[in-house]
Amino acid sequence: SGAAWARGLLSWARPERWLASGSLFPVSCIHTSTSLQKIGKWEKKNRIVYPPQLPGEPRRPAEIYHCRREIKYSKDKMWYLAKLIKGMSIDQALAQLEFSDKKGAKVIKEVLLEAQEMAVRKHNVEFKSNLHIAESQTGRGRYVKRLRCHGKGMFGMMKISRCHYFVKLVEGPPPPPEPPRTGFDQAKEYVQQLRNRTLVHTL
Amino acid sequence: VLVRVCSPLPRFRALIQRCWERLERGLWPGVFGGQSPPWGPLAVQGPALVPQGINDVGESSAEAPILPESVVWMAAPKHRRTIEVNRCRRRHPTKLIERKRNIDVCPECGNLKQKHVLCGYCYAKVKEETRLIRMEMYKKEGGPFNAPTVETVVLYEGEKPTEKDEGKRIIERARKRPSWFVQN
C-alpha cells in the first residue's frame, strides 16, 4: 500500500510539461501563452496523468472535466438544470435540455457538446454516446452592483449575477438509480444503531 | 468602489412621515386645513412638527392606547430564515424541474422532437423552401397587392403543366422536387 500511495502522489504531482525533457535550457518552460488569469481548479483536473494500468486491473473509465465561466445567469436557477441532468446519460441529458424553456439550458447543452467532442478527440473515448454525467454543479461568478431606478427619485441597488457551470463526464453507462429509502430500511438502521451501543471507558 | 447615492433611509423616513400625518389627522383634525405638508428635511420626531407643543408631552406618553385601529402596520419577518430552511423550500420536489417523457425521434430526419409538436428541423426545411417560393412569386407579381385571382401551381425542374393546371398561375423553381413536396 506504501508503493500505491507513492504512485498516487507522483501521479497527482506530475504535470505533462515536465515529461518533455531535454536540453540544458528548456525553452518549453517559458510562459509563451497569455496565462496571467488564474487557471481554475476544474480545468486543472483534466491534466492528471495516471500511471499505466497493470494487466490484471479492471479498466479505469475515462473522466472528462469541463466548465464554462461567467455565464450571465443566476446560479440558483442554473442549479435546477444541473440537478435535472445529474446521473443521466449524455443523450438523455441533451434531449431534456433541448426542450427546456430555460435560458441556461442552451448554455449547458453547448457545454455538454463541447465536452463530448473533447472526450472523443483528446481523452480516448471510443463511443460518444457511452458517456454519463457523474457530476454537474454550479458556482457563483463575479457579481456587479448597479443602480435600479424606482419612482419619485428613489433608488435601489441591484446585483447583476453571473455563474459558472461545471460538468464531469465519465465513460460507461449511467449507474442505476438508488432505490428510495423505505420505512423498513429506516427501522433496520435504527435497530442496528441500538445494537451498536456499548459501554465506553470500561473493560 | 461602491457609490451609494441614496440609502433606503429616505424611503423609510417618507413612510414614517405619511404614517405620522395620518395619525395627526386622526388626533388633531383641525391642524392641516386641506394643505399638504411641505416635503423636505423634516425631523423624524413627531412632536416637533405640530405647532401645539404643550399637548404633546401629555399625548406622547398615552399614544399607544389612543392609536386608532384603522392604522395598519406592515407585516415584516421576525427572524432570519436559516439556510437549512431555505434549502428545504428551494429543493422541494415540486420546485425541481420534471423530466420530460414525451420526446421521440423524428422518423423523417432522425432529430429529436416532442410528440405533440412538429419536428423543428423538418419545419425549418419547409419554411426555407416556402420562403424561396414566395420570393419567386414576388418577382413575378412585381409589387405589393398584385396577387392574381387564380390558383398557383409550383413546378420544379423537368415538370410540365398538366391539363388540370389550365388556368392557374405557374411558379418555376430551379431545383429538383423535394421528396416531401408531393405533386398532385
mmCIF file of C-alpha atoms in Angstrom:
data_model
loop_
_atom_site.group_PDB
_atom_site.id
_atom_site.type_symbol
_atom_site.label_atom_id
_atom_site.label_comp_id
_atom_site.label_asym_id
_atom_site.label_seq_id
_atom_site.Cartn_x
_atom_site.Cartn_y
_atom_site.Cartn_z
ATOM 1 C CA SER A 1 0.000 0.000 0.000
ATOM 2 C CA GLY A 2 3.026 2.281 0.525
ATOM 3 C CA ALA A 3 4.017 1.816 -3.105
ATOM 4 C CA ALA A 4 0.463 2.563 -4.198
ATOM 5 C CA TRP A 5 0.455 5.732 -2.065
ATOM 6 C CA ALA A 6 3.757 6.882 -3.557
ATOM 7 C CA ARG A 7 2.436 6.133 -7.044
ATOM 8 C CA GLY A 8 -0.710 8.075 -6.345
ATOM 9 C CA LEU A 9 1.314 11.044 -5.057
ATOM 10 C CA LEU A 10 3.585 11.001 -8.081
ATOM 11 C CA SER A 11 0.671 10.783 -10.474
ATOM 12 C CA TRP A 12 -1.020 13.760 -8.796
ATOM 13 C CA ALA A 13 2.150 15.838 -8.839
ATOM 14 C CA ARG A 14 3.205 15.047 -12.365
ATOM 15 C CA PRO A 15 2.100 17.669 -14.916
ATOM 16 C CA GLU A 16 2.643 16.885 -18.587
ATOM 17 C CA ARG A 17 5.081 19.736 -19.169
ATOM 18 C CA TRP A 18 7.902 18.094 -17.215
ATOM 19 C CA LEU A 19 7.753 14.936 -19.295
ATOM 20 C CA ALA A 20 9.077 16.794 -22.342
ATOM 21 C CA SER A 21 12.734 16.589 -21.476
ATOM 22 C CA GLY A 22 15.900 17.581 -22.711
ATOM 23 C CA SER A 23 18.256 20.381 -23.206
ATOM 24 C CA LEU A 24 20.162 22.483 -20.713
ATOM 25 C CA PHE A 25 17.903 25.479 -21.292
ATOM 26 C CA PRO A 26 14.413 24.107 -21.773
ATOM 27 C CA VAL A 27 12.586 26.750 -23.781
ATOM 28 C CA SER A 28 9.292 24.989 -23.172
ATOM 29 C CA CYS A 29 9.280 26.150 -19.566
ATOM 30 C CA ILE A 30 8.905 29.825 -20.567
ATOM 31 C CA HIS A 31 5.330 31.100 -20.496
ATOM 32 C CA THR A 32 4.517 31.810 -24.107
ATOM 33 C CA SER A 33 0.738 31.805 -23.794
ATOM 34 C CA THR A 34 -1.179 34.602 -22.097
ATOM 35 C CA SER A 35 -1.796 32.829 -18.817
ATOM 36 C CA LEU A 36 -1.972 35.800 -16.497
ATOM 37 C CA GLN A 37 -5.508 34.816 -15.475
ATOM 38 C CA LYS A 38 -5.730 32.048 -12.953
ATOM 39 C CA ILE A 39 -6.488 28.647 -14.415
ATOM 40 C CA GLY A 40 -9.326 27.251 -12.338
ATOM 41 C CA LYS A 41 -9.144 24.045 -10.341
ATOM 42 C CA TRP A 42 -11.711 22.316 -12.519
ATOM 43 C CA GLU A 43 -9.682 22.922 -15.672
ATOM 44 C CA LYS A 44 -6.581 21.520 -13.968
ATOM 45 C CA LYS A 45 -8.375 18.256 -13.210
ATOM 46 C CA ASN A 46 -8.082 17.303 -16.858
ATOM 47 C CA ARG A 47 -4.297 17.382 -16.587
ATOM 48 C CA ILE A 48 -3.763 14.477 -14.204
ATOM 49 C CA VAL A 49 -1.991 11.543 -15.809
ATOM 50 C CA TYR A 50 -2.336 8.143 -14.199
ATOM 51 C CA PRO A 51 0.467 5.586 -14.457
ATOM 52 C CA PRO A 52 -0.177 2.729 -16.880
ATOM 53 C CA GLN A 53 -2.502 0.072 -15.514
ATOM 54 C CA LEU A 54 -1.286 -3.423 -14.711
ATOM 55 C CA PRO A 55 -2.628 -6.251 -16.888
ATOM 56 C CA GLY A 56 -4.914 -7.657 -14.204
ATOM 57 C CA GLU A 57 -6.599 -4.397 -13.153
ATOM 58 C CA PRO A 58 -10.097 -3.521 -14.325
ATOM 59 C CA ARG A 59 -10.160 -0.751 -16.896
ATOM 60 C CA ARG A 60 -10.331 2.710 -15.368
ATOM 61 C CA PRO A 61 -13.201 4.637 -17.023
ATOM 62 C CA ALA A 62 -12.230 7.892 -18.703
ATOM 63 C CA GLU A 63 -13.157 11.093 -16.861
ATOM 64 C CA ILE A 64 -13.623 14.383 -18.641
ATOM 65 C CA TYR A 65 -13.895 17.664 -16.735
ATOM 66 C CA HIS A 66 -15.331 20.693 -18.472
ATOM 67 C CA CYS A 67 -16.692 24.010 -17.326
ATOM 68 C CA ARG A 68 -17.811 27.399 -18.544
ATOM 69 C CA ARG A 69 -17.129 30.542 -16.548
ATOM 70 C CA GLU A 70 -19.060 33.789 -16.132
ATOM 71 C CA ILE A 71 -22.368 32.747 -17.683
ATOM 72 C CA LYS A 72 -24.891 35.586 -17.483
ATOM 73 C CA TYR A 73 -27.485 33.650 -15.446
ATOM 74 C CA SER A 74 -28.355 33.132 -11.808
ATOM 75 C CA LYS A 75 -26.611 30.285 -10.022
ATOM 76 C CA ASP A 76 -29.790 29.222 -8.221
ATOM 77 C CA LYS A 77 -31.765 28.995 -11.455
ATOM 78 C CA MET A 78 -28.907 27.154 -13.138
ATOM 79 C CA TRP A 79 -28.793 24.713 -10.246
ATOM 80 C CA TYR A 80 -32.231 23.331 -11.132
ATOM 81 C CA LEU A 81 -30.984 22.393 -14.602
ATOM 82 C CA ALA A 82 -27.798 20.903 -13.181
ATOM 83 C CA LYS A 83 -29.885 18.814 -10.773
ATOM 84 C CA LEU A 84 -32.086 17.656 -13.648
ATOM 85 C CA ILE A 85 -29.249 16.156 -15.659
ATOM 86 C CA LYS A 86 -27.211 14.726 -12.802
ATOM 87 C CA GLY A 87 -26.789 10.979 -13.333
ATOM 88 C CA MET A 88 -28.321 10.848 -16.816
ATOM 89 C CA SER A 89 -26.644 9.542 -19.920
ATOM 90 C CA ILE A 90 -25.418 12.276 -22.221
ATOM 91 C CA ASP A 91 -28.022 11.628 -24.936
ATOM 92 C CA GLN A 92 -30.852 11.806 -22.438
ATOM 93 C CA ALA A 93 -29.448 14.998 -20.930
ATOM 94 C CA LEU A 94 -29.157 16.638 -24.364
ATOM 95 C CA ALA A 95 -32.762 15.655 -25.166
ATOM 96 C CA GLN A 96 -34.072 17.151 -21.910
ATOM 97 C CA LEU A 97 -32.108 20.354 -22.352
ATOM 98 C CA GLU A 98 -33.193 20.817 -25.950
ATOM 99 C CA PHE A 99 -36.845 21.043 -24.988
ATOM 100 C CA SER A 100 -36.382 23.006 -21.782
ATOM 101 C CA ASP A 101 -37.539 26.606 -21.911
ATOM 102 C CA LYS A 102 -34.858 27.985 -19.632
ATOM 103 C CA LYS A 103 -32.030 30.263 -20.771
ATOM 104 C CA GLY A 104 -29.407 28.149 -19.014
ATOM 105 C CA ALA A 105 -30.481 25.044 -20.927
ATOM 106 C CA LYS A 106 -28.951 26.363 -24.152
ATOM 107 C CA VAL A 107 -25.662 27.129 -22.404
ATOM 108 C CA ILE A 108 -25.455 23.740 -20.689
ATOM 109 C CA LYS A 109 -26.218 21.997 -23.976
ATOM 110 C CA GLU A 110 -23.290 23.782 -25.633
ATOM 111 C CA VAL A 111 -21.022 22.835 -22.727
ATOM 112 C CA LEU A 112 -22.053 19.177 -22.954
ATOM 113 C CA LEU A 113 -21.471 19.056 -26.698
ATOM 114 C CA GLU A 114 -18.043 20.642 -26.274
ATOM 115 C CA ALA A 115 -17.169 18.146 -23.558
ATOM 116 C CA GLN A 116 -18.344 15.254 -25.701
ATOM 117 C CA GLU A 117 -16.180 16.408 -28.568
ATOM 118 C CA MET A 118 -13.199 16.856 -26.248
ATOM 119 C CA ALA A 119 -13.740 13.343 -24.921
ATOM 120 C CA VAL A 120 -13.659 11.786 -28.366
ATOM 121 C CA ARG A 121 -10.711 13.803 -29.619
ATOM 122 C CA LYS A 122 -8.374 14.011 -26.641
ATOM 123 C CA HIS A 123 -9.444 11.593 -23.946
ATOM 124 C CA ASN A 124 -9.553 8.380 -25.943
ATOM 125 C CA VAL A 125 -13.266 7.740 -25.608
ATOM 126 C CA GLU A 126 -14.458 5.256 -28.178
ATOM 127 C CA PHE A 127 -18.204 5.917 -28.389
ATOM 128 C CA LYS A 128 -19.523 9.387 -27.846
ATOM 129 C CA SER A 129 -22.837 8.011 -26.554
ATOM 130 C CA ASN A 130 -21.155 5.865 -23.934
ATOM 131 C CA LEU A 131 -20.786 8.787 -21.521
ATOM 132 C CA HIS A 132 -22.805 9.696 -18.486
ATOM 133 C CA ILE A 133 -22.852 12.760 -16.281
ATOM 134 C CA ALA A 134 -21.229 11.937 -12.974
ATOM 135 C CA GLU A 135 -21.181 15.455 -11.513
ATOM 136 C CA SER A 136 -22.820 18.676 -12.572
ATOM 137 C CA GLN A 137 -22.508 21.728 -10.376
ATOM 138 C CA THR A 138 -22.944 25.467 -10.471
ATOM 139 C CA GLY A 139 -20.847 28.124 -8.830
ATOM 140 C CA ARG A 140 -21.129 31.819 -8.169
ATOM 141 C CA GLY A 141 -19.452 34.099 -10.669
ATOM 142 C CA ARG A 142 -18.497 37.735 -10.191
ATOM 143 C CA TYR A 143 -21.439 39.915 -9.202
ATOM 144 C CA VAL A 144 -21.699 43.582 -10.213
ATOM 145 C CA LYS A 145 -23.798 46.092 -8.288
ATOM 146 C CA ARG A 146 -25.859 48.538 -10.273
ATOM 147 C CA LEU A 147 -28.467 51.236 -9.589
ATOM 148 C CA ARG A 148 -32.084 50.438 -10.179
ATOM 149 C CA CYS A 149 -34.353 53.494 -10.526
ATOM 150 C CA HIS A 150 -37.726 53.478 -8.827
ATOM 151 C CA GLY A 151 -40.391 56.198 -8.927
ATOM 152 C CA LYS A 152 -40.212 59.518 -7.070
ATOM 153 C CA GLY A 153 -36.445 59.690 -7.337
ATOM 154 C CA MET A 154 -35.877 56.597 -5.243
ATOM 155 C CA PHE A 155 -33.005 54.242 -5.996
ATOM 156 C CA GLY A 156 -32.164 50.738 -5.080
ATOM 157 C CA MET A 157 -29.038 48.685 -5.659
ATOM 158 C CA MET A 158 -29.439 45.579 -7.773
ATOM 159 C CA LYS A 159 -26.808 42.960 -8.387
ATOM 160 C CA ILE A 160 -26.128 41.533 -11.838
ATOM 161 C CA SER A 161 -25.312 37.910 -11.130
ATOM 162 C CA ARG A 162 -23.210 35.532 -13.150
ATOM 163 C CA CYS A 163 -22.487 31.874 -12.600
ATOM 164 C CA HIS A 164 -20.097 29.109 -13.560
ATOM 165 C CA TYR A 165 -21.145 25.654 -14.675
ATOM 166 C CA PHE A 166 -19.033 22.516 -14.070
ATOM 167 C CA VAL A 167 -19.609 19.080 -15.522
ATOM 168 C CA LYS A 168 -17.769 15.764 -15.216
ATOM 169 C CA LEU A 169 -18.437 13.123 -17.855
ATOM 170 C CA VAL A 170 -17.446 9.531 -17.182
ATOM 171 C CA GLU A 171 -17.283 6.781 -19.757
ATOM 172 C CA GLY A 172 -19.756 3.972 -19.388
ATOM 173 C CA PRO A 173 -23.500 3.556 -18.925
ATOM 174 C CA PRO A 174 -25.143 5.631 -16.180
ATOM 175 C CA PRO A 175 -25.264 3.980 -12.763
ATOM 176 C CA PRO A 176 -28.690 2.554 -11.779
ATOM 177 C CA PRO A 177 -30.691 4.943 -9.588
ATOM 178 C CA GLU A 178 -30.726 4.276 -5.872
ATOM 179 C CA PRO A 179 -33.910 2.636 -4.621
ATOM 180 C CA PRO A 180 -35.821 5.035 -2.339
ATOM 181 C CA ARG A 181 -35.439 4.544 1.385
ATOM 182 C CA THR A 182 -38.387 2.647 2.749
ATOM 183 C CA GLY A 183 -39.648 2.580 6.322
ATOM 184 C CA PHE A 184 -38.282 -0.917 6.639
ATOM 185 C CA ASP A 185 -34.744 0.313 5.843
ATOM 186 C CA GLN A 186 -35.048 3.079 8.372
ATOM 187 C CA ALA A 187 -36.285 0.640 11.004
ATOM 188 C CA LYS A 188 -33.393 -1.718 10.285
ATOM 189 C CA GLU A 189 -30.911 1.121 10.646
ATOM 190 C CA TYR A 190 -32.462 2.169 13.922
ATOM 191 C CA VAL A 191 -32.261 -1.342 15.318
ATOM 192 C CA GLN A 192 -28.627 -1.577 14.181
ATOM 193 C CA GLN A 193 -27.831 1.677 15.957
ATOM 194 C CA LEU A 194 -29.379 0.299 19.142
ATOM 195 C CA ARG A 195 -27.308 -2.862 18.811
ATOM 196 C CA ASN A 196 -24.097 -0.883 18.306
ATOM 197 C CA ARG A 197 -24.412 0.759 21.672
ATOM 198 C CA THR A 198 -21.725 -0.287 24.089
ATOM 199 C CA LEU A 199 -20.123 0.801 27.351
ATOM 200 C CA VAL A 200 -17.231 3.210 26.938
ATOM 201 C CA HIS A 201 -14.181 3.647 29.117
ATOM 202 C CA THR A 202 -14.702 0.243 30.700
ATOM 203 C CA LEU A 203 -13.110 -3.187 30.480
ATOM 204 C CA VAL B 1 -15.711 51.045 -5.465
ATOM 205 C CA LEU B 2 -19.332 51.206 -4.462
ATOM 206 C CA VAL B 3 -21.037 54.594 -4.864
ATOM 207 C CA ARG B 4 -24.043 54.940 -2.559
ATOM 208 C CA VAL B 5 -26.290 57.595 -3.984
ATOM 209 C CA CYS B 6 -29.209 57.059 -1.648
ATOM 210 C CA SER B 7 -29.575 54.817 1.329
ATOM 211 C CA PRO B 8 -33.012 53.296 1.989
ATOM 212 C CA LEU B 9 -33.453 55.802 4.857
ATOM 213 C CA PRO B 10 -35.349 58.450 2.791
ATOM 214 C CA ARG B 11 -37.960 55.851 1.874
ATOM 215 C CA PHE B 12 -38.275 54.784 5.491
ATOM 216 C CA ARG B 13 -38.460 58.417 6.547
ATOM 217 C CA ALA B 14 -41.174 59.167 3.984
ATOM 218 C CA LEU B 15 -43.159 56.195 5.245
ATOM 219 C CA ILE B 16 -42.837 57.393 8.842
ATOM 220 C CA GLN B 17 -43.910 60.897 7.738
ATOM 221 C CA ARG B 18 -47.002 59.556 5.988
ATOM 222 C CA CYS B 19 -47.958 57.443 8.988
ATOM 223 C CA TRP B 20 -47.450 60.390 11.315
ATOM 224 C CA GLU B 21 -49.638 62.654 9.132
ATOM 225 C CA ARG B 22 -52.403 60.080 9.190
ATOM 226 C CA LEU B 23 -52.052 59.885 12.944
ATOM 227 C CA GLU B 24 -52.204 63.651 13.316
ATOM 228 C CA ARG B 25 -55.260 63.947 11.089
ATOM 229 C CA GLY B 26 -56.944 61.439 13.317
ATOM 230 C CA LEU B 27 -55.892 63.084 16.582
ATOM 231 C CA TRP B 28 -55.992 66.778 15.596
ATOM 232 C CA PRO B 29 -58.299 67.117 12.579
ATOM 233 C CA GLY B 30 -58.190 70.900 12.580
ATOM 234 C CA VAL B 31 -54.401 71.353 12.219
ATOM 235 C CA PHE B 32 -53.920 70.994 8.450
ATOM 236 C CA GLY B 33 -56.819 72.741 6.753
ATOM 237 C CA GLY B 34 -56.506 70.838 3.480
ATOM 238 C CA GLN B 35 -52.853 71.825 2.954
ATOM 239 C CA SER B 36 -50.297 69.125 2.294
ATOM 240 C CA PRO B 37 -47.198 69.371 4.469
ATOM 241 C CA PRO B 38 -44.001 70.539 2.776
ATOM 242 C CA TRP B 39 -41.574 67.798 1.695
ATOM 243 C CA GLY B 40 -38.075 68.362 2.797
ATOM 244 C CA PRO B 41 -35.610 67.611 5.523
ATOM 245 C CA LEU B 42 -38.058 67.320 8.375
ATOM 246 C CA ALA B 43 -37.176 65.791 11.667
ATOM 247 C CA VAL B 44 -38.424 62.305 12.265
ATOM 248 C CA GLN B 45 -39.563 63.031 15.811
ATOM 249 C CA GLY B 46 -43.251 63.712 15.543
ATOM 250 C CA PRO B 47 -43.882 66.236 18.304
ATOM 251 C CA ALA B 48 -41.597 68.841 16.653
ATOM 252 C CA LEU B 49 -43.860 69.046 13.546
ATOM 253 C CA VAL B 50 -47.037 70.051 15.352
ATOM 254 C CA PRO B 51 -47.272 73.730 16.486
ATOM 255 C CA GLN B 52 -49.161 72.761 19.628
ATOM 256 C CA GLY B 53 -46.206 71.654 21.651
ATOM 257 C CA ILE B 54 -47.885 71.772 25.035
ATOM 258 C CA ASN B 55 -50.312 68.927 24.452
ATOM 259 C CA ASP B 56 -47.663 66.624 23.019
ATOM 260 C CA VAL B 57 -45.924 65.870 26.268
ATOM 261 C CA GLY B 58 -49.138 64.530 27.705
ATOM 262 C CA GLU B 59 -50.220 62.826 24.480
ATOM 263 C CA SER B 60 -46.937 61.097 23.607
ATOM 264 C CA SER B 61 -46.926 59.064 26.816
ATOM 265 C CA ALA B 62 -50.509 57.877 26.251
ATOM 266 C CA GLU B 63 -50.020 57.441 22.486
ATOM 267 C CA ALA B 64 -50.391 53.707 22.286
ATOM 268 C CA PRO B 65 -53.965 53.314 23.639
ATOM 269 C CA ILE B 66 -55.225 56.332 21.597
ATOM 270 C CA LEU B 67 -53.857 54.821 18.318
ATOM 271 C CA PRO B 68 -56.857 54.255 16.076
ATOM 272 C CA GLU B 69 -57.246 50.693 14.796
ATOM 273 C CA SER B 70 -57.519 51.903 11.200
ATOM 274 C CA VAL B 71 -53.727 52.418 11.075
ATOM 275 C CA VAL B 72 -52.379 49.126 9.639
ATOM 276 C CA TRP B 73 -48.695 48.323 10.300
ATOM 277 C CA MET B 74 -46.833 46.403 7.566
ATOM 278 C CA ALA B 75 -46.011 42.721 8.041
ATOM 279 C CA ALA B 76 -42.310 42.002 8.353
ATOM 280 C CA PRO B 77 -40.317 38.843 9.001
ATOM 281 C CA LYS B 78 -39.410 38.435 12.633
ATOM 282 C CA HIS B 79 -36.460 36.077 12.317
ATOM 283 C CA ARG B 80 -33.884 35.288 9.694
ATOM 284 C CA ARG B 81 -34.657 32.144 7.717
ATOM 285 C CA THR B 82 -31.734 29.800 8.141
ATOM 286 C CA ILE B 83 -30.027 28.259 5.138
ATOM 287 C CA GLU B 84 -31.382 24.831 6.115
ATOM 288 C CA VAL B 85 -34.962 26.103 5.971
ATOM 289 C CA ASN B 86 -34.220 27.928 2.719
ATOM 290 C CA ARG B 87 -32.755 24.790 1.195
ATOM 291 C CA CYS B 88 -35.806 22.715 2.191
ATOM 292 C CA ARG B 89 -38.006 25.203 0.379
ATOM 293 C CA ARG B 90 -35.818 25.686 -2.702
ATOM 294 C CA ARG B 91 -35.073 21.985 -3.218
ATOM 295 C CA HIS B 92 -38.568 20.657 -2.591
ATOM 296 C CA PRO B 93 -39.552 18.107 -5.282
ATOM 297 C CA THR B 94 -42.362 20.349 -6.561
ATOM 298 C CA LYS B 95 -39.824 23.070 -7.324
ATOM 299 C CA LEU B 96 -37.411 20.810 -9.198
ATOM 300 C CA ILE B 97 -37.701 20.588 -12.984
ATOM 301 C CA GLU B 98 -39.558 17.460 -14.095
ATOM 302 C CA ARG B 99 -38.087 15.106 -16.619
ATOM 303 C CA LYS B 100 -39.973 15.260 -19.925
ATOM 304 C CA ARG B 101 -41.180 11.894 -21.099
ATOM 305 C CA ASN B 102 -42.702 12.994 -24.427
ATOM 306 C CA ILE B 103 -39.513 13.208 -26.500
ATOM 307 C CA ASP B 104 -39.269 10.978 -29.573
ATOM 308 C CA VAL B 105 -37.145 10.632 -32.692
ATOM 309 C CA CYS B 106 -38.484 12.104 -35.936
ATOM 310 C CA PRO B 107 -38.835 9.281 -38.495
ATOM 311 C CA GLU B 108 -38.016 11.625 -41.398
ATOM 312 C CA CYS B 109 -34.782 13.284 -40.356
ATOM 313 C CA GLY B 110 -33.775 11.489 -37.156
ATOM 314 C CA ASN B 111 -33.655 14.593 -34.940
ATOM 315 C CA LEU B 112 -35.428 14.751 -31.617
ATOM 316 C CA LYS B 113 -38.971 16.050 -31.486
ATOM 317 C CA GLN B 114 -41.732 16.358 -28.929
ATOM 318 C CA LYS B 115 -44.670 14.062 -29.551
ATOM 319 C CA HIS B 116 -47.307 16.776 -29.962
ATOM 320 C CA VAL B 117 -45.078 19.255 -31.849
ATOM 321 C CA LEU B 118 -43.727 19.258 -35.398
ATOM 322 C CA CYS B 119 -40.082 18.326 -35.831
ATOM 323 C CA GLY B 120 -38.035 21.534 -35.710
ATOM 324 C CA TYR B 121 -35.621 20.526 -38.446
ATOM 325 C CA CYS B 122 -38.298 19.418 -40.915
ATOM 326 C CA TYR B 123 -40.302 22.565 -40.192
ATOM 327 C CA ALA B 124 -37.251 24.746 -40.842
ATOM 328 C CA LYS B 125 -36.659 22.914 -44.136
ATOM 329 C CA VAL B 126 -40.233 23.527 -45.290
ATOM 330 C CA LYS B 127 -40.097 27.132 -44.121
ATOM 331 C CA GLU B 128 -36.950 27.801 -46.156
ATOM 332 C CA GLU B 129 -38.468 26.303 -49.316
ATOM 333 C CA THR B 130 -41.671 28.316 -48.798
ATOM 334 C CA ARG B 131 -39.595 31.474 -48.462
ATOM 335 C CA LEU B 132 -37.894 30.810 -51.813
ATOM 336 C CA ILE B 133 -41.247 30.095 -53.500
ATOM 337 C CA ARG B 134 -42.604 33.352 -52.107
ATOM 338 C CA MET B 135 -39.584 35.223 -53.481
ATOM 339 C CA GLU B 136 -40.356 33.816 -56.946
ATOM 340 C CA MET B 137 -43.989 34.901 -56.577
ATOM 341 C CA TYR B 138 -42.888 38.394 -55.583
ATOM 342 C CA LYS B 139 -40.621 38.625 -58.629
ATOM 343 C CA LYS B 140 -43.494 37.549 -60.879
ATOM 344 C CA GLU B 141 -46.011 39.945 -59.346
ATOM 345 C CA GLY B 142 -43.623 42.866 -59.372
ATOM 346 C CA GLY B 143 -45.099 44.722 -56.423
ATOM 347 C CA PRO B 144 -47.440 44.537 -53.438
ATOM 348 C CA PHE B 145 -51.197 43.960 -53.811
ATOM 349 C CA ASN B 146 -50.781 42.292 -57.249
ATOM 350 C CA ALA B 147 -51.895 38.789 -56.230
ATOM 351 C CA PRO B 148 -53.819 37.169 -59.098
ATOM 352 C CA THR B 149 -57.298 35.784 -58.614
ATOM 353 C CA VAL B 150 -56.372 32.306 -59.887
ATOM 354 C CA GLU B 151 -54.729 29.373 -58.148
ATOM 355 C CA THR B 152 -50.989 28.864 -58.102
ATOM 356 C CA VAL B 153 -49.005 25.756 -59.029
ATOM 357 C CA VAL B 154 -45.321 25.229 -58.209
ATOM 358 C CA LEU B 155 -43.351 23.267 -60.813
ATOM 359 C CA TYR B 156 -39.814 22.048 -60.341
ATOM 360 C CA GLU B 157 -37.149 21.074 -62.880
ATOM 361 C CA GLY B 158 -38.330 18.818 -65.664
ATOM 362 C CA GLU B 159 -42.039 19.106 -64.905
ATOM 363 C CA LYS B 160 -44.649 20.170 -67.423
ATOM 364 C CA PRO B 161 -48.026 21.696 -66.565
ATOM 365 C CA THR B 162 -50.809 19.115 -66.972
ATOM 366 C CA GLU B 163 -54.359 19.744 -68.290
ATOM 367 C CA LYS B 164 -55.524 20.140 -64.683
ATOM 368 C CA ASP B 165 -53.272 23.250 -64.364
ATOM 369 C CA GLU B 166 -55.025 25.096 -67.229
ATOM 370 C CA GLY B 167 -55.926 28.473 -65.812
ATOM 371 C CA LYS B 168 -53.535 28.506 -62.905
ATOM 372 C CA ARG B 169 -50.521 30.721 -62.318
ATOM 373 C CA ILE B 170 -47.282 28.711 -62.635
ATOM 374 C CA ILE B 171 -44.253 29.343 -60.419
ATOM 375 C CA GLU B 172 -40.998 27.759 -61.596
ATOM 376 C CA ARG B 173 -38.372 26.664 -59.098
ATOM 377 C CA ALA B 174 -34.939 25.795 -60.437
ATOM 378 C CA ARG B 175 -34.279 22.694 -58.431
ATOM 379 C CA LYS B 176 -35.284 19.075 -58.097
ATOM 380 C CA ARG B 177 -38.645 18.446 -56.445
ATOM 381 C CA PRO B 178 -38.091 17.781 -52.712
ATOM 382 C CA SER B 179 -39.285 14.376 -51.541
ATOM 383 C CA TRP B 180 -41.704 15.836 -49.025
ATOM 384 C CA PHE B 181 -43.482 18.088 -51.577
ATOM 385 C CA VAL B 182 -45.940 15.689 -53.164
ATOM 386 C CA GLN B 183 -47.171 16.536 -56.649
ATOM 387 C CA ASN B 184 -50.945 16.417 -57.158
#
